[in-house]
Amino acid sequence: MKNNKKILWSLLVAFPMLFSIAGCKKFLDRKPLTATLDDLNQGALEGQVLGMYNILRSYGGFSTLPWIDFHSIRDDDAQKGSDASDGKEVVTEFDAFNYSKDDWAPNTYWNDHYAMINAANTALYTADSLKVTDDASLRNVGEALFFRAYAYWELVKTYGEVPLINFRIVNPTDGIKDKSPLPTLYAFIDSNLQAATLLLPLNSDAYGNGYDGRVTKGAANTVWAETYLFRQNWARVVAICNEIIASGEYQLNADFSDNWREWKNSIPGAGKNSPESIFEMQATVGANAVNNSSLYNGSDFGTSQQVRQNGAPVSWNLGWGWNAPTQSLVDAFAANDPRKERTILFSGQSDGGPALGGFGATVPAYTNPDGTGGLAQKYWNKKLYTGNDPAMRTYTGYINQSGSAGWINHRIYRYAEVILMLAEAANELGDGVTAAANLELIRNRASGNLGPTRTIVPPIAFVDKAQMRTAIKNERHYELAMEGKRFYDLVRWGDANSVLGPLGYTNRARYYPIPQQAIDLSGGVLKQNPEW
Amino acid sequence: MKVIDLQLNVRGNSKLHQILRVMKFTILLLLIGSMHVYADGFSQSKISLRLQQADLKRALILIEKQSNVRFLYNQNVLKNVGKVSVEANNEALVKVLNDLLEGTGISYKILEDDLVVLNFDDEFFAPADLKVTGTVKDSSGNPIPGASVVVKGTKNGTSTDANGSYTITVADDATLVFSGIGFATIEEKVSGRASVSPTLAASERKLDEVVVIGYGTASKRDLTGSIVKIAGKDVADKPNTNPIASLQGKVAGLSVVNSGTPGQSPDIRIRGTVSIGAVKPLYVVDGIFNDNIDYINPNDIESIEILKDPSSLAIFGVRGATGVIAITTKRAKAGQTTVNFNTNFGFKKLVDKIKLADAEQFKTLFAEERSYFDPPVLDPFDYTGLTANTDWIDAVTRTGKFSTSNLSVSTSSEKNRFNFGVGYQYDEGIIRHEKLEKWLMSISDEFRISKAVRMGVNVNVSRQNNPYDATWVLDAARKVIPQISAGTQQFRVRNPYGTDSIDMDLYSGLDVGLQSAGVVNPLIQLENEWDKRRSFELRTVGSVFGELTFLKNFTLRSTLYADVSNINTRQYTPLYYAYNPKNNEPYLYSQTTRLREEDNTYRKFQQDHVLNYKRSFGDHNFTGTAGFTTYYFGNFNRIGNASQATGATGLPIPDDPRFWYINSGFQDPSNTASTGSQSEYTTVSFLGRVLYNFQNKYYLNASFRDDASSRLPELNRHQQFWAVGAAWDISKENFMQTQQVFDFLKIKASIGLLGNQTASRLDGTPLNYPFYPNLNTGTNAVFGTNVYSAADPEYIPNPDLKWETVFAKEIGFEANAFKNRLHVEANYFNRETRDLMTYVDRSALGLKNKLVNGGSIRNTGQEISASWDQKFSRDFSLNIGGNITFLQNKVLNLSSDLPTGILQRRFQNNGSAESRTTAGYPIGVFYGYVVEGIYQSYADILKSPSAAAIGSYRPGDFKFKDVNGDGVVSADDRTVIGNPTPDFTYGTSINLTYKGFNLGVDMLGVYGNEIFRTWGSLESPFQRVNYSGDKIDRWNGEGTSNWVPILGQGDRINYNGSSYNIEDGSFFRIRNVQLGYSFSQAMLSKIKVKSLRLFVNVQNLKTFKNNYGYTAEYGGDATAFGYDNAGGALPMVSTAGLNITF
């Protein structure tokens, strides 16, 4: 009994010892069982920059409905689309210019742009504190500068004056600022883009293999040229456009429709980033990704603009059917302009087959605005019709599936636009020859490269500045229709009142009101746009 | 040596007489020594004695001369005793003897007839075993079955049989402690009696109730805090698989918001919402810390204690702030073997259905809405194929079945106590196919190895078949228009798994032209997929302990705990058809077979080492506790997805559970992906506690705990928590002895600092490594078809982060009055949460989120509970109880890092349903516009303040109030429109017993809170959903309604959150009615049954409420709760059962 007691005694004393002897510190030192920023090299500068591409692809303010609302649906070429009962508020807000201060799309648009700016600020802060000097890191700096400038440029176009946040925000209250005046904002955009053009490579090959479509000097220059175009600083537009052209990195695709192909030579995704492409939002959906979210790296940009099924067979369940062409756009095209059938998909008609950017299918007929027994829209955005590519649908597994087409890249800037900017600026500077020559490049390609003697999309000779200006305006209208340029063009040309007035546009609609949420969050420091 | 007549009171033991006859003196001594004596005469004797360096023997003789006492001893005992000195002047004999024998190694014992036995300390009185029998009866003379009979100071015991009889072998000087549920505990000294038959008085209330406190138990009398104890039997026979659900309305200060989904835990808050992060209490089951108690069989519960006040909670350190629910599971009662079987069976029925438009009403309303389109659509909508008139709520609901059965066996001996239980629960939801099945097993065994050493093991195992997740179905069902048929129709279709054609009964799809995004016929998926899920949870919770008693007053107890669980889920998506109601054509609704396999493992390990010191020094009673404890929590999840191969060789994964694995041979290897998540944390803590009282009148409790947590970086790792409490039992004071009203009156107060281990996002999802933000997953950059992961931390960490603390105060009293019939307990509390761990969501500014400390919340409240017990006659008794809790919650301030000091939670389309947490208001108040009415006409619009700043509007739209009076209605006119926290909650229960019958009625209610209804008003305008019933009374022309607006998804102004969505959340519910019958002992003893009870029970018999939803109870998280999202139907449950003990 005494012995037993001794054993038990020692056991009980040993009991706690056994488990506490391992040491508290080690027991308490627990780091996440997944990687954190600290575990990545170089303060994860590369990773942070890649995050900006993610924002561009997956944040609604850059690539899906909110972007389309602001850039396309509120012009005269496009309308909400979809069917009568879907998203009615967008008709009110964007088709009829009753801008809302507190709605999902406008709030998202604002927030997402500041998310991009903040991501860029943080990456630039990281780069600065690490004093990076290697080429790869400097390219990262260039990318961050580009994205920051791009986001600000979008905000300035949309809201006019906005708060300028050009530093990494540590304390949340640091972010509370009122609007900065336009010259300050432009100066900031200029300095960012100038630095970006110095740091970014001429083409994406410099980043290594497998980085097709990564931001280049050409992209930074194109955005920069556009900012000067809006400021009517024609000389700078000409200079920058010439630099882009002289780089030799870009050329017009022979076929207008090639700009929007996703599938080429039996290779999925090979149609993206064509020689004419300058800056694209990149999306991809892997083989049979339909049930596997990790293979889905797509975007709703494509999905939102595909044909909406409504009462049609399930094989036409391609997407949400937003951003549909208006009758006015259909009527605007010259009847024989080949771009018409490559820009507009007609309900109840053949899609025209591969020659016209189609796949040989016949689109179900339009029935009524509810789409009962058929489709709810007469016209669809054919530049995005690539979402019905049977090869892509088979490859991705999105056949007859929940209306998705996430693999489509958003072509943000293409070389044709550089040529048209050059033409416009040259004309304004009185250089009619250059203007006409560049206009002709676009028109000849539009005709199918039929040469100077053609009758369709015929050459336009320079007569005077006003005539050439009208011709270039029209050309931008046809060439870039449904691509999200038109509303801002009309505003900067001063044509918005005459063109959009009948739709409800008034002068104050050139700028969108700042979201109420942002004003609430700033505690009233941020002031609403004066006319709102 | 005097000759002593040994014809003592040796009662009824013939063996003893035999021995007596042959005894030697030592045996005689021992025998006599073991008989207890009433020593009245002895103690009254006064002695005067003065001796210097005298023989002890002489001293004894002198004492004998002065009194009636006679000493008995062996000469050996006095042989080695030195000289003694004593000086006494008319002093009590006891004192004189004590002085005399001090330091001699000799003790004395007083027997009957003023005999005093002397012997060596260590040999003193090895007690003889005595077989004691008896019958325990109540004051009316009825036997009490199941009463516990325990030898005081030991674990040795038994319980009475059906006739109230017991037999126990004890030392003949032992004291027996008799207790029974509902009776006051009494002690009887055996004093050699072979028969002890006490009478137990009806319970003298919860004065001497033993309650579970952290790291030990204590008599409630010794505590200064507020602990409420609920007996296990109160939850065992209620039809809830989660025992906490049965506590609703029973405990002041405990808020329980139940859910109707089988197996789902209720939303529990103790003394208010103390945090903007975690609000769940800590569960402590037999010592192990847990965040849920899903593995506990309600039938295995001995008691549930709710710990609410600082002096009870500080010992739980960083986990104490949200309150503690301590659960003690059953242990074998001392004595004989008991077998208990109980079972019940019942039905669940949906009672408060929501109202929706029927087919005719939908047609009318939709036509009207179309006429408001811009331009108006006047053609009638084409209802071809849409001819049904379905009540969709009826179509997806049913009468659910409920059943539980439990068998337990317990047996104990002096050395071993063993308890074993098995249980089975079957719980169907009211939604079709919703079904939870659970098997539970528990084993506990406790060995008494020696007087000083005890060891034990305790194992709980549960296996659960998780139900198909049908929580989405009710919401989906109410959205479908009634024109869609809920029935099936036969079609000849191609076999989706083959090439042949087969006949199949198909459910109707929707008219995709009318209803698509976000609206589905829930029956298609439910009926085709409910049985394609295999989800098993196996959880084992166990502990082993060793306990050592040493140096008389010390107890060291070491316990090791483990809680290991695994949930394996396999979900198969089959191929199935639906038909298009418009053209009556079948189409493949689910087109690809898929398989998802998930493995979730939890590992929790805990060790406690607790040293207890208990001692009384005269009037001072002291219990000290010191302990060391560590905790480890790990969660490891793996998820895999596979789908069938495509192309010519691809076959569907067969609809056969044999192949429902990631690697089934049918999967597409290039499209099989796996992912996972994992986290762990640890804490190391030291704790201490002192319970002290003076004369059982003045009480002082103090506790302390130091926690170190792996969740914080080294610098801030340690944090200390403490509490001090004091109480005064006034009824023990002399001046109270003359009054007749109060039997007991205690006032108490405590104060302390508690911790909240909150590190969570605003929605309550935990941040396991607050200092190391996650990299957001799924943030990828794409270049061409290449995908690269981006590094995007979720928020900015804060190097100065620390835990939030709750500074809590309580003051209260407990009283018994009117012969203990009335019991009243009242408390006032004040809890101030400081350094709120705030997840600053700045996405609306486009900024990275941040985690900081800042801000404070105050919860103050008053709790009153009272009960009245009365026994009117032998057959009839009554118990009425009630409790009420008033609660005031106020946000004092919030982190200055919040741009405007507001925490916003926004839901529904574009966040129009908003909960705000703002300084100066209660937590999570609803925020929006105030509806003054409806614009009746354009004239009305013209004479009202302009609301153009909000959007366009027309007659029929809401007229929002110009709250700030600036002449226009704008965003600035949004204001607080409701508070989800009730002003007070209350509960009451009545129990009547008449002979064998027992009737119990529980009622409860809440008052003064609001509900935010999001359905029927704030759906996404992207969806076409069926109209809610109140739309029948919509505005459709001047003067038609001043509350329900014009129909129309384009009238976006009506989609702003407003007082239109706010409903009164007050309700009163008849929670439980139970009628039982216990068969009489006389009858049962013939069939060898100890007890048999039959009962019928109805839960949620009737709820009186003022809102549109299924229920008036809606939980949520800390900063957003009280939302009615068209779910939460709480069924009425009717059960009948029996409980039999052998």
PDB file of C-alpha atoms in Angstrom, chain B residues 71-197:
ATOM      1  CA  PHE B  71     -12.411   7.620  31.310  1.00  0.00           C
ATOM      2  CA  LEU B  72     -11.605   4.385  29.508  1.00  0.00           C
ATOM      3  CA  TYR B  73      -8.112   3.612  28.333  1.00  0.00           C
ATOM      4  CA  ASN B  74      -5.418   1.004  27.957  1.00  0.00           C
ATOM      5  CA  GLN B  75      -2.498   1.422  30.265  1.00  0.00           C
ATOM      6  CA  ASN B  76      -0.162   1.413  27.256  1.00  0.00           C
ATOM      7  CA  VAL B  77      -1.758   4.571  26.103  1.00  0.00           C
ATOM      8  CA  LEU B  78      -0.582   6.510  29.105  1.00  0.00           C
ATOM      9  CA  LYS B  79       2.766   4.756  29.465  1.00  0.00           C
ATOM     10  CA  ASN B  80       4.906   7.123  27.482  1.00  0.00           C
ATOM     11  CA  VAL B  81       3.142  10.325  28.258  1.00  0.00           C
ATOM     12  CA  GLY B  82       5.265  12.824  30.093  1.00  0.00           C
ATOM     13  CA  LYS B  83       4.084  15.172  32.801  1.00  0.00           C
ATOM     14  CA  VAL B  84       1.228  17.502  32.066  1.00  0.00           C
ATOM     15  CA  SER B  85       0.294  20.932  33.320  1.00  0.00           C
ATOM     16  CA  VAL B  86      -3.124  22.430  33.336  1.00  0.00           C
ATOM     17  CA  GLU B  87      -4.804  25.452  34.783  1.00  0.00           C
ATOM     18  CA  ALA B  88      -8.563  25.716  34.597  1.00  0.00           C
ATOM     19  CA  ASN B  89     -10.969  27.837  36.511  1.00  0.00           C
ATOM     20  CA  ASN B  90     -14.516  26.672  36.010  1.00  0.00           C
ATOM     21  CA  GLU B  91     -13.896  25.928  32.383  1.00  0.00           C
ATOM     22  CA  ALA B  92     -15.692  23.659  29.958  1.00  0.00           C
ATOM     23  CA  LEU B  93     -14.571  20.099  30.234  1.00  0.00           C
ATOM     24  CA  VAL B  94     -13.855  19.964  26.518  1.00  0.00           C
ATOM     25  CA  LYS B  95     -11.452  22.810  26.759  1.00  0.00           C
ATOM     26  CA  VAL B  96      -9.728  21.341  29.735  1.00  0.00           C
ATOM     27  CA  LEU B  97      -9.344  17.988  28.000  1.00  0.00           C
ATOM     28  CA  ASN B  98      -8.057  19.624  24.869  1.00  0.00           C
ATOM     29  CA  ASP B  99      -5.440  21.537  26.827  1.00  0.00           C
ATOM     30  CA  LEU B 100      -4.507  18.496  28.757  1.00  0.00           C
ATOM     31  CA  LEU B 101      -4.002  16.198  25.794  1.00  0.00           C
ATOM     32  CA  GLU B 102      -2.361  18.691  23.479  1.00  0.00           C
ATOM     33  CA  GLY B 103       0.960  17.358  22.225  1.00  0.00           C
ATOM     34  CA  THR B 104       0.540  13.998  23.926  1.00  0.00           C
ATOM     35  CA  GLY B 105      -0.414  12.112  20.782  1.00  0.00           C
ATOM     36  CA  ILE B 106      -3.556  11.028  22.524  1.00  0.00           C
ATOM     37  CA  SER B 107      -7.080  11.746  21.412  1.00  0.00           C
ATOM     38  CA  TYR B 108     -10.320  11.230  23.176  1.00  0.00           C
ATOM     39  CA  LYS B 109     -13.778  10.313  22.155  1.00  0.00           C
ATOM     40  CA  ILE B 110     -16.992  10.813  24.019  1.00  0.00           C
ATOM     41  CA  LEU B 111     -19.461   8.008  24.283  1.00  0.00           C
ATOM     42  CA  GLU B 112     -22.908   7.704  25.727  1.00  0.00           C
ATOM     43  CA  ASP B 113     -23.382   7.896  29.459  1.00  0.00           C
ATOM     44  CA  ASP B 114     -20.485  10.282  29.832  1.00  0.00           C
ATOM     45  CA  LEU B 115     -17.866   7.707  28.955  1.00  0.00           C
ATOM     46  CA  VAL B 116     -14.694   9.081  27.431  1.00  0.00           C
ATOM     47  CA  VAL B 117     -12.263   6.808  25.606  1.00  0.00           C
ATOM     48  CA  LEU B 118      -8.618   7.684  25.207  1.00  0.00           C
ATOM     49  CA  ASN B 119      -6.308   6.224  22.589  1.00  0.00           C
ATOM     50  CA  PHE B 120      -3.355   7.044  20.348  1.00  0.00           C
ATOM     51  CA  ASP B 121      -4.171   9.519  17.605  1.00  0.00           C
ATOM     52  CA  ASP B 122      -3.206   7.263  14.722  1.00  0.00           C
ATOM     53  CA  GLU B 123      -4.850   4.114  15.951  1.00  0.00           C
ATOM     54  CA  PHE B 124      -7.903   5.828  17.074  1.00  0.00           C
ATOM     55  CA  PHE B 125     -11.041   4.023  16.337  1.00  0.00           C
ATOM     56  CA  ALA B 126     -10.693   2.016  13.195  1.00  0.00           C
ATOM     57  CA  PRO B 127     -14.427   1.986  12.792  1.00  0.00           C
ATOM     58  CA  ALA B 128     -16.401  -1.162  12.659  1.00  0.00           C
ATOM     59  CA  ASP B 129     -18.655  -1.834   9.743  1.00  0.00           C
ATOM     60  CA  LEU B 130     -22.276  -1.538  10.511  1.00  0.00           C
ATOM     61  CA  LYS B 131     -25.104  -2.467   8.218  1.00  0.00           C
ATOM     62  CA  VAL B 132     -27.672   0.257   8.368  1.00  0.00           C
ATOM     63  CA  THR B 133     -31.091   0.019   6.803  1.00  0.00           C
ATOM     64  CA  GLY B 134     -33.985   2.386   6.761  1.00  0.00           C
ATOM     65  CA  THR B 135     -36.720   4.083   4.847  1.00  0.00           C
ATOM     66  CA  VAL B 136     -36.649   7.665   3.726  1.00  0.00           C
ATOM     67  CA  LYS B 137     -40.023   9.362   3.856  1.00  0.00           C
ATOM     68  CA  ASP B 138     -41.420  12.757   3.143  1.00  0.00           C
ATOM     69  CA  SER B 139     -43.264  14.843   5.674  1.00  0.00           C
ATOM     70  CA  SER B 140     -46.525  13.208   4.696  1.00  0.00           C
ATOM     71  CA  GLY B 141     -45.087   9.808   5.392  1.00  0.00           C
ATOM     72  CA  ASN B 142     -44.755   8.720   1.772  1.00  0.00           C
ATOM     73  CA  PRO B 143     -41.580   6.872   0.890  1.00  0.00           C
ATOM     74  CA  ILE B 144     -39.127   8.798  -1.302  1.00  0.00           C
ATOM     75  CA  PRO B 145     -37.660   6.628  -4.031  1.00  0.00           C
ATOM     76  CA  GLY B 146     -34.336   7.550  -5.573  1.00  0.00           C
ATOM     77  CA  ALA B 147     -33.217   9.611  -2.615  1.00  0.00           C
ATOM     78  CA  SER B 148     -29.497   9.661  -2.187  1.00  0.00           C
ATOM     79  CA  VAL B 149     -27.860   8.297   0.951  1.00  0.00           C
ATOM     80  CA  VAL B 150     -24.208   9.173   1.265  1.00  0.00           C
ATOM     81  CA  VAL B 151     -21.707   8.839   4.045  1.00  0.00           C
ATOM     82  CA  LYS B 152     -20.635  12.324   4.915  1.00  0.00           C
ATOM     83  CA  GLY B 153     -17.187  13.241   3.781  1.00  0.00           C
ATOM     84  CA  THR B 154     -16.918  10.231   1.482  1.00  0.00           C
ATOM     85  CA  LYS B 155     -18.195   9.181  -1.868  1.00  0.00           C
ATOM     86  CA  ASN B 156     -19.663   6.055  -0.371  1.00  0.00           C
ATOM     87  CA  GLY B 157     -23.389   5.964  -0.848  1.00  0.00           C
ATOM     88  CA  THR B 158     -26.515   4.443  -2.258  1.00  0.00           C
ATOM     89  CA  SER B 159     -29.984   5.503  -3.165  1.00  0.00           C
ATOM     90  CA  THR B 160     -33.393   4.435  -2.044  1.00  0.00           C
ATOM     91  CA  ASP B 161     -35.466   1.940  -3.927  1.00  0.00           C
ATOM     92  CA  ALA B 162     -39.042   2.275  -5.019  1.00  0.00           C
ATOM     93  CA  ASN B 163     -40.225   1.885  -1.453  1.00  0.00           C
ATOM     94  CA  GLY B 164     -37.852   4.487  -0.177  1.00  0.00           C
ATOM     95  CA  SER B 165     -35.715   1.811   1.467  1.00  0.00           C
ATOM     96  CA  TYR B 166     -31.976   1.559   1.483  1.00  0.00           C
ATOM     97  CA  THR B 167     -29.234  -0.569   2.902  1.00  0.00           C
ATOM     98  CA  ILE B 168     -25.725   0.655   3.427  1.00  0.00           C
ATOM     99  CA  THR B 169     -22.683  -0.578   5.272  1.00  0.00           C
ATOM    100  CA  VAL B 170     -20.921   2.170   7.107  1.00  0.00           C
ATOM    101  CA  ALA B 171     -18.636   2.855   9.962  1.00  0.00           C
ATOM    102  CA  ASP B 172     -20.784   2.983  13.044  1.00  0.00           C
ATOM    103  CA  ASP B 173     -19.716   6.525  13.832  1.00  0.00           C
ATOM    104  CA  ALA B 174     -20.555   7.719  10.379  1.00  0.00           C
ATOM    105  CA  THR B 175     -22.925  10.491   9.507  1.00  0.00           C
ATOM    106  CA  LEU B 176     -25.351   9.805   6.700  1.00  0.00           C
ATOM    107  CA  VAL B 177     -26.406  12.560   4.355  1.00  0.00           C
ATOM    108  CA  PHE B 178     -29.879  12.100   2.906  1.00  0.00           C
ATOM    109  CA  SER B 179     -30.929  14.097  -0.096  1.00  0.00           C
ATOM    110  CA  GLY B 180     -33.607  13.920  -2.691  1.00  0.00           C
ATOM    111  CA  ILE B 181     -34.675  16.118  -5.534  1.00  0.00           C
ATOM    112  CA  GLY B 182     -37.171  18.571  -4.172  1.00  0.00           C
ATOM    113  CA  PHE B 183     -36.241  17.834  -0.579  1.00  0.00           C
ATOM    114  CA  ALA B 184     -33.989  19.491   1.889  1.00  0.00           C
ATOM    115  CA  THR B 185     -30.806  17.621   2.582  1.00  0.00           C
ATOM    116  CA  ILE B 186     -30.435  16.379   6.146  1.00  0.00           C
ATOM    117  CA  GLU B 187     -27.679  14.671   8.068  1.00  0.00           C
ATOM    118  CA  GLU B 188     -28.160  11.880  10.564  1.00  0.00           C
ATOM    119  CA  LYS B 189     -25.477  10.454  12.772  1.00  0.00           C
ATOM    120  CA  VAL B 190     -25.591   6.662  12.758  1.00  0.00           C
ATOM    121  CA  SER B 191     -24.281   6.372  16.269  1.00  0.00           C
ATOM    122  CA  GLY B 192     -24.379   2.656  16.066  1.00  0.00           C
ATOM    123  CA  ARG B 193     -28.001   2.488  15.059  1.00  0.00           C
ATOM    124  CA  ALA B 194     -28.828  -0.272  12.621  1.00  0.00           C
ATOM    125  CA  SER B 195     -31.833   1.542  11.342  1.00  0.00           C
ATOM    126  CA  VAL B 196     -32.011   5.175  10.356  1.00  0.00           C
ATOM    127  CA  SER B 197     -35.277   6.363   8.828  1.00  0.00           C
TER     128      SER B 197
END
